[in-house]
């Protein structure tokens, strides 16, 4: 009984110690919270004061469901020019019309004029993807992306993939960029089922990407598979 009593005393002592420690943590957290809140307020104030220096421009990219929108940087004297790159999506101004356009926008110079290169070859080999939305647009490296999957309408869902290479042209009075599409083929018979609203993760070394889940071609089924794609140069 004495041994049990000693164990109980030790247990209570531990609880008391833990309770005291919890009070200390709570007090520290409260102080930290106040500090963070003050800091956040200061940062918010700084942002409001500097907001007048932000670029004020409208993007021609009036779409949604266009996969991931990426930001690239073109190094220049005195800094860099952020470039926004996106593909496809549902046009807001045209109801539910899907688009196959590549949108390129400079925060300094505005929308780029986009020129597709190798158009004759693309027309005969279907090297460029069809209009679509809710696909993925994965960045492999600077100005190099892969478009995968998506759908043109509720009954037309894809599992194809295309390499997109963007080459902004500098020194022109009108910002211009060329875009080259290459349809990617699959080695072997392991091909992901058609899907849309899926998620992608690019590999850090730029060798490929991972596709996760999404909705199936029937529009209702939720896919739970994971695919690893390697893009050969």
XYZ file of C-alpha atoms in Angstrom:
233
model
C 0.000 0.000 0.000
C 2.876 2.347 0.915
C 4.527 1.606 -2.410
C 1.277 2.348 -4.194
C 0.925 5.568 -2.171
C 4.441 6.638 -3.132
C 3.696 5.916 -6.797
C 0.493 7.975 -6.529
C 2.403 10.865 -4.942
C 4.962 10.677 -7.728
C 2.217 10.591 -10.328
C 0.507 13.605 -8.762
C 3.810 15.396 -8.601
C 4.306 14.746 -12.297
C 0.812 16.025 -13.066
C 1.423 19.139 -11.005
C 4.716 19.719 -12.765
C 3.103 19.212 -16.155
C 0.281 21.577 -15.198
C 2.762 24.236 -14.134
C 4.690 23.753 -17.362
C 1.462 24.059 -19.345
C 0.749 27.378 -17.620
C 4.218 28.600 -18.559
C 3.723 27.536 -22.175
C 0.306 29.194 -22.264
C 1.783 32.449 -20.924
C 4.624 32.288 -23.456
C 2.196 31.521 -26.259
C 0.056 34.481 -25.258
C 3.071 36.759 -25.339
C 4.190 35.320 -28.667
C 0.689 35.710 -30.060
C 0.717 39.366 -29.082
C 4.134 39.776 -30.682
C 3.031 38.033 -33.895
C -0.178 40.036 -34.035
C 1.776 43.263 -33.644
C 4.253 42.149 -36.283
C 1.452 41.125 -38.668
C -0.199 44.513 -38.159
C 3.052 46.272 -38.931
C 3.562 44.200 -42.086
C -0.009 44.845 -43.165
C 0.562 48.554 -42.691
C 3.755 48.362 -44.739
C 1.904 46.600 -47.546
C -0.840 49.201 -47.560
C 1.701 52.010 -47.701
C 3.599 50.423 -50.594
C 0.544 49.216 -52.524
C 0.633 52.323 -54.719
C 3.883 50.998 -56.213
C 2.321 47.700 -57.348
C 1.809 47.213 -61.101
C -1.729 48.076 -62.100
C -2.513 46.020 -65.187
C -5.239 43.704 -66.444
C -4.339 40.279 -67.740
C -5.810 39.011 -70.972
C -6.054 35.660 -69.180
C -9.761 35.837 -68.326
C -10.053 32.136 -67.487
C -10.411 29.650 -64.676
C -9.604 25.947 -64.469
C -6.291 26.533 -66.278
C -4.074 24.326 -64.172
C -1.195 25.906 -62.297
C -0.165 29.463 -63.146
C 3.621 29.842 -63.049
C 5.856 32.859 -62.497
C 9.197 33.061 -64.288
C 11.843 35.770 -64.119
C 13.837 37.340 -66.932
C 17.063 38.772 -65.556
C 17.691 42.358 -66.578
C 19.888 45.247 -65.535
C 18.553 46.576 -62.272
C 16.480 43.511 -61.409
C 14.169 40.996 -63.068
C 10.846 41.128 -64.878
C 8.270 38.652 -63.457
C 6.506 36.737 -66.245
C 3.205 34.893 -65.667
C 2.608 31.779 -67.804
C -0.618 29.747 -68.008
C -2.431 27.479 -70.462
C -6.052 26.693 -71.279
C -9.046 26.992 -69.016
C -12.648 28.142 -69.321
C -13.058 31.587 -70.860
C -15.041 33.898 -68.581
C -16.117 36.151 -71.453
C -17.360 33.236 -73.585
C -19.522 31.297 -71.157
C -18.257 27.741 -70.807
C -15.992 27.786 -73.863
C -12.629 26.096 -73.287
C -9.483 27.621 -74.746
C -6.204 26.214 -76.040
C -4.305 29.490 -75.651
C -1.019 29.982 -73.830
C -1.152 33.188 -71.798
C 2.077 35.068 -71.096
C 2.023 38.321 -69.142
C 4.755 40.646 -67.935
C 4.079 42.633 -64.780
C 6.013 45.463 -66.404
C 5.055 45.309 -70.095
C 1.642 43.617 -70.048
C 0.393 40.786 -72.262
C 2.784 39.077 -74.672
C 1.960 38.412 -78.292
C 2.218 34.609 -78.494
C 3.419 32.972 -81.705
C 3.196 29.205 -82.183
C 6.228 27.820 -84.004
C 6.121 24.830 -86.328
C 2.385 25.325 -86.950
C 2.328 23.178 -90.106
C 3.954 20.263 -88.300
C 1.615 20.713 -85.360
C -1.443 20.724 -87.614
C -0.506 17.397 -89.190
C 0.796 15.609 -86.093
C -1.601 17.026 -83.454
C 1.428 18.234 -81.510
C -0.620 20.929 -79.769
C -3.279 20.027 -77.165
C -6.951 20.679 -77.796
C -8.859 23.289 -75.820
C -9.394 22.065 -72.259
C -9.864 22.948 -68.608
C -9.148 21.398 -65.196
C -5.913 19.873 -66.495
C -2.489 20.191 -64.904
C 0.260 22.418 -66.256
C 3.447 21.224 -64.570
C 6.688 23.200 -64.557
C 9.755 21.086 -65.372
C 12.217 23.981 -65.584
C 12.214 27.661 -66.561
C 9.725 28.183 -69.421
C 9.236 24.419 -69.892
C 5.973 22.744 -68.883
C 3.837 19.629 -69.357
C 0.071 19.796 -69.861
C -1.689 16.590 -68.807
C -5.319 15.467 -68.802
C -8.292 17.759 -68.333
C -11.521 17.859 -70.296
C -13.150 19.716 -73.193
C -16.662 18.983 -71.954
C -18.247 16.663 -69.363
C -18.121 13.711 -71.782
C -14.657 14.289 -73.267
C -11.909 13.680 -70.689
C -8.232 13.256 -71.603
C -5.152 11.358 -70.459
C -2.753 12.786 -73.049
C 0.325 14.877 -72.286
C 2.169 17.649 -74.125
C 5.481 19.399 -73.646
C 5.250 23.195 -73.881
C 8.408 25.241 -74.479
C 8.132 29.016 -74.156
C 10.795 31.410 -75.468
C 10.196 35.097 -74.658
C 11.769 37.470 -77.186
C 13.568 40.501 -75.790
C 14.354 43.822 -77.424
C 11.025 44.188 -79.254
C 8.658 47.139 -78.885
C 5.810 44.635 -78.420
C 6.525 41.815 -75.908
C 6.524 38.616 -77.951
C 7.094 34.946 -77.185
C 7.208 31.788 -79.233
C 5.545 28.601 -78.022
C 6.410 25.135 -79.251
C 4.267 22.104 -78.398
C 5.401 18.469 -78.583
C 3.044 15.586 -77.947
C 4.589 13.102 -75.523
C 4.308 9.375 -76.104
C 4.274 6.688 -73.430
C 6.781 3.843 -73.327
C 5.027 0.618 -72.345
C 1.367 -0.111 -71.693
C 1.024 1.602 -68.305
C -1.045 4.730 -68.986
C -3.056 6.707 -66.421
C -6.822 6.655 -67.012
C -8.375 9.892 -68.314
C -8.962 12.434 -65.545
C -9.583 16.059 -64.629
C -9.362 18.123 -61.431
C -6.286 16.116 -60.473
C -3.137 17.318 -58.713
C 0.465 17.376 -59.902
C 3.840 17.680 -58.211
C 6.996 18.376 -60.215
C 10.289 16.705 -59.338
C 13.053 19.034 -58.197
C 15.559 17.792 -60.770
C 13.152 18.604 -63.619
C 13.077 15.010 -64.852
C 9.336 14.530 -64.512
C 6.304 14.861 -62.306
C 3.757 12.995 -60.189
C 0.008 12.899 -60.890
C -2.395 12.291 -58.021
C -6.107 11.466 -58.026
C -8.768 13.574 -59.715
C -12.136 12.682 -61.209
C -12.586 9.939 -63.781
C -14.050 10.125 -67.270
C -17.578 9.533 -65.944
C -17.306 12.808 -64.054
C -18.359 11.239 -60.753
C -15.750 8.668 -59.718
C -12.916 9.882 -57.494
C -9.566 8.422 -58.465
C -7.131 7.444 -55.711
C -4.139 6.454 -57.806
C -0.659 7.981 -58.058
C 1.472 8.029 -61.220
C 5.117 8.944 -61.707
C 6.003 10.293 -65.164
C 9.570 10.749 -66.418
C 10.072 13.139 -69.346
C 13.027 12.222 -71.565
C 14.917 15.077 -73.176
